[in-house]
Coordinates of C-alpha atoms and ligand atoms in Angstrom, one line a residue:
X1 CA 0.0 0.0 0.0
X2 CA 1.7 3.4 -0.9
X3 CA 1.2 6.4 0.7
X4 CA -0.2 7.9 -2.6
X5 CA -3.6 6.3 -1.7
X6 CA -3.5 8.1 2.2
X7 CA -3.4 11.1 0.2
X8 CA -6.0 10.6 -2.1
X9 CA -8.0 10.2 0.9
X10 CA -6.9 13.1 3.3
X11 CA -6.0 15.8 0.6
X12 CA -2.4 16.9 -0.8
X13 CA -2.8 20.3 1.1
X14 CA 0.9 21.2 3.0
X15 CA 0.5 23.7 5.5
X16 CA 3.9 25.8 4.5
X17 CA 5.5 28.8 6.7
X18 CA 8.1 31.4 5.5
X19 CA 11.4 31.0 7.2
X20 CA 10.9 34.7 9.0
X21 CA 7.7 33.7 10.6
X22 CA 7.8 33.9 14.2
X23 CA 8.0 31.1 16.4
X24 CA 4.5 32.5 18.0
X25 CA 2.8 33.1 14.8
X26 CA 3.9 29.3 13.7
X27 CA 2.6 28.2 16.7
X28 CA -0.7 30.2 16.0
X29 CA -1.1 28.4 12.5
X30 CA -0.2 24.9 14.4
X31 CA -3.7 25.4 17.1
X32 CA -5.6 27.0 14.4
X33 CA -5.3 24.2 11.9
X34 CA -5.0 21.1 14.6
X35 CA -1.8 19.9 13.1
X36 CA 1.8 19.5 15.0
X37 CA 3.9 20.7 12.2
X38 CA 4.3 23.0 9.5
X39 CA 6.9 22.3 6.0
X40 CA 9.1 26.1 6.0
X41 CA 9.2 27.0 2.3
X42 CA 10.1 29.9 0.2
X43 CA 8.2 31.8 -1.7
X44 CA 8.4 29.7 -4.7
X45 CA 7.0 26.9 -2.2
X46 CA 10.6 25.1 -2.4
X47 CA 11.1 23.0 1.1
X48 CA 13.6 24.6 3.5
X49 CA 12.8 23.1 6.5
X50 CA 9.9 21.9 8.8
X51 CA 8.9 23.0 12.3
X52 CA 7.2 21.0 14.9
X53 CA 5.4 21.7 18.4
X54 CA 8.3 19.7 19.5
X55 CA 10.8 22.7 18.4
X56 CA 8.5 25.1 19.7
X57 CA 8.5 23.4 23.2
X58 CA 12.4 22.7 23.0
X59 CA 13.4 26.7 21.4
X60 CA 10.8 28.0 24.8
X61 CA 12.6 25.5 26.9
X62 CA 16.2 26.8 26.2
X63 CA 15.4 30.2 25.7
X64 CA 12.3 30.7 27.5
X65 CA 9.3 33.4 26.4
X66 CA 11.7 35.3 24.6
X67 CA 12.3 31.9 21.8
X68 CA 8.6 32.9 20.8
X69 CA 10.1 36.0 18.6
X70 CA 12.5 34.3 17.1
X71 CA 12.6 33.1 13.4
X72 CA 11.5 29.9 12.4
X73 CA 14.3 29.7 10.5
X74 CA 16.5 29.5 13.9
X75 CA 14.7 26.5 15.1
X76 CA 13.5 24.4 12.0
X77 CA 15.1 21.0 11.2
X78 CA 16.9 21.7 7.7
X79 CA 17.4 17.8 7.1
X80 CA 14.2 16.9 6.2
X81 CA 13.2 12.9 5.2
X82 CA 11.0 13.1 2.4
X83 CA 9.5 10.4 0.6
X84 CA 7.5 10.3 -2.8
X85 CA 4.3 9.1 -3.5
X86 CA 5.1 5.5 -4.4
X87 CA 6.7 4.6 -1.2
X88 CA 4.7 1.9 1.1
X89 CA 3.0 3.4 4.2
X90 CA 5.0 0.7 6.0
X91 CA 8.1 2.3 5.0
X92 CA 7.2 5.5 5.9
X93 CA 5.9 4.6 9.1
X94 CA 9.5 2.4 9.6
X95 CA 10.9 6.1 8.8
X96 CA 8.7 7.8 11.3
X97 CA 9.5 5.3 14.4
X98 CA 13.1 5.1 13.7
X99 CA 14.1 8.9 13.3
X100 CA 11.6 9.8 16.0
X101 CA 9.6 12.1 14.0
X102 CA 5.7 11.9 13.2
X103 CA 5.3 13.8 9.8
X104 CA 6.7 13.3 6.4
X105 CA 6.2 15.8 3.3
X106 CA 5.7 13.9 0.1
X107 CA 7.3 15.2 -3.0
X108 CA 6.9 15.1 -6.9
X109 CA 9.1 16.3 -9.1
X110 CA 10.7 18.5 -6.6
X111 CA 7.7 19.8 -5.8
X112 CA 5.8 19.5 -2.3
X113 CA 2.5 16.9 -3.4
X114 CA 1.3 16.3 0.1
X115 CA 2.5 15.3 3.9
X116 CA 1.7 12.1 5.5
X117 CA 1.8 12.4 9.7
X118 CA 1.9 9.5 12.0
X119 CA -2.0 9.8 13.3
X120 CA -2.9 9.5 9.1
X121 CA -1.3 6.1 8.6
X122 CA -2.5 4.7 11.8
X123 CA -5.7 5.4 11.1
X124 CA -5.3 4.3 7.3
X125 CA -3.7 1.0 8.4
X126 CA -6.9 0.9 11.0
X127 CA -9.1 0.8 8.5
X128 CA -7.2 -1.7 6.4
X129 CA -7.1 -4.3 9.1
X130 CA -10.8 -3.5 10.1
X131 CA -11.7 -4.4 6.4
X132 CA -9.6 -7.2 6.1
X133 CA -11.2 -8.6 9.3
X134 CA -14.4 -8.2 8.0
X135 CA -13.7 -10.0 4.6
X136 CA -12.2 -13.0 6.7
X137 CA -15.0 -13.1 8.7
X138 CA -17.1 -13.1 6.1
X139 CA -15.6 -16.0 4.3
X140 CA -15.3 -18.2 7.1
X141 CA -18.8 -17.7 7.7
X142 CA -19.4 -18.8 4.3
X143 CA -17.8 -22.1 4.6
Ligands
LIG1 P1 7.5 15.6 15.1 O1 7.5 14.3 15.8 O2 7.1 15.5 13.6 O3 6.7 16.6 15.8 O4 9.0 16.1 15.0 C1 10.0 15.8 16.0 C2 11.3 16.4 15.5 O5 11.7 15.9 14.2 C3 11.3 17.9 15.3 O6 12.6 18.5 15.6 C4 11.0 18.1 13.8 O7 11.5 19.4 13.3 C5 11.7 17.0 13.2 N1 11.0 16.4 12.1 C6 9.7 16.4 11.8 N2 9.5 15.8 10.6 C7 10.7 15.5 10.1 C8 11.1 14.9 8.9 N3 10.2 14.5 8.0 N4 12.4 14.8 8.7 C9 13.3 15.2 9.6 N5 13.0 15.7 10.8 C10 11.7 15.9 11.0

């Protein structure tokens, strides 16, 4: 199962930031919209980083109130896993647990095409199961 059929499900929107946003205004979009993260991208919409409420919490935790004016630019993670849309949700989720990080932009030809968090392929892979355990109850009751 690739993560190109999560997507066609949930929508290819990307919630993107500029780089000189602050780190109070990103956290503004973050409670506004429900989601934990946002991709930082230039104007032309080309990926430069990603923040998280995580780097929120850690950039207040260092730095205290004062963190909340500061760039997003100064706290974003710049290495940024990507995947495209033909990778498996399995592998993406393998991505997620092992680098400790619970949202993954998807790309096409360079170009941001959707993000996948966590909380989506849980609940896709949910679903999956729950179907496949209706099918194979139907069958054995057909036998
Ligand atoms: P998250 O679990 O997504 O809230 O993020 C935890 C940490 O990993 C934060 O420092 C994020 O900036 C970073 N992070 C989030 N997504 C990615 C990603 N796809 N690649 C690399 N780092 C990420």
């Amino acid at each position: 199962m690739t993560v190109a059929r999560i997507l066609a499900t949930k929508g290819r929107e990307v919630l993107t930031a500029q780089p000189h946003r602050t780190l109070k205004e990103v956290a503004e979009i973050l409670a506004a919209r429900g989601v934990g993260a946002v991709v930082i991208a230039d104007v032309q919409g080309s990926l430069l980083g990603i923040l998280s409420e995580r780097d929120i919490v850690r950039a207040v935790a260092q730095r205290g109130a004062k963190a909340l004016d500061d760039a997003a630019s100064m706290h974003m993670t710049t290495q940024v896993f990507t995947a495209t849309e033909d990778a498996t949700v399995l592998e993406t989720v393998e991505k997620m647990t092992s680098g400790r990080f619970r949202h993954v932009p998807i790309m096409k030809n360079g170009r941001l095409a959707g993000i996948i968090s966590i909380g989506d392929a849980v609940k896709f892979r949910l679903a999956e199961m729950e179907n496949e355990h209706s099918a194979m109850r139907e069958y054995i009751a057909s036998v």
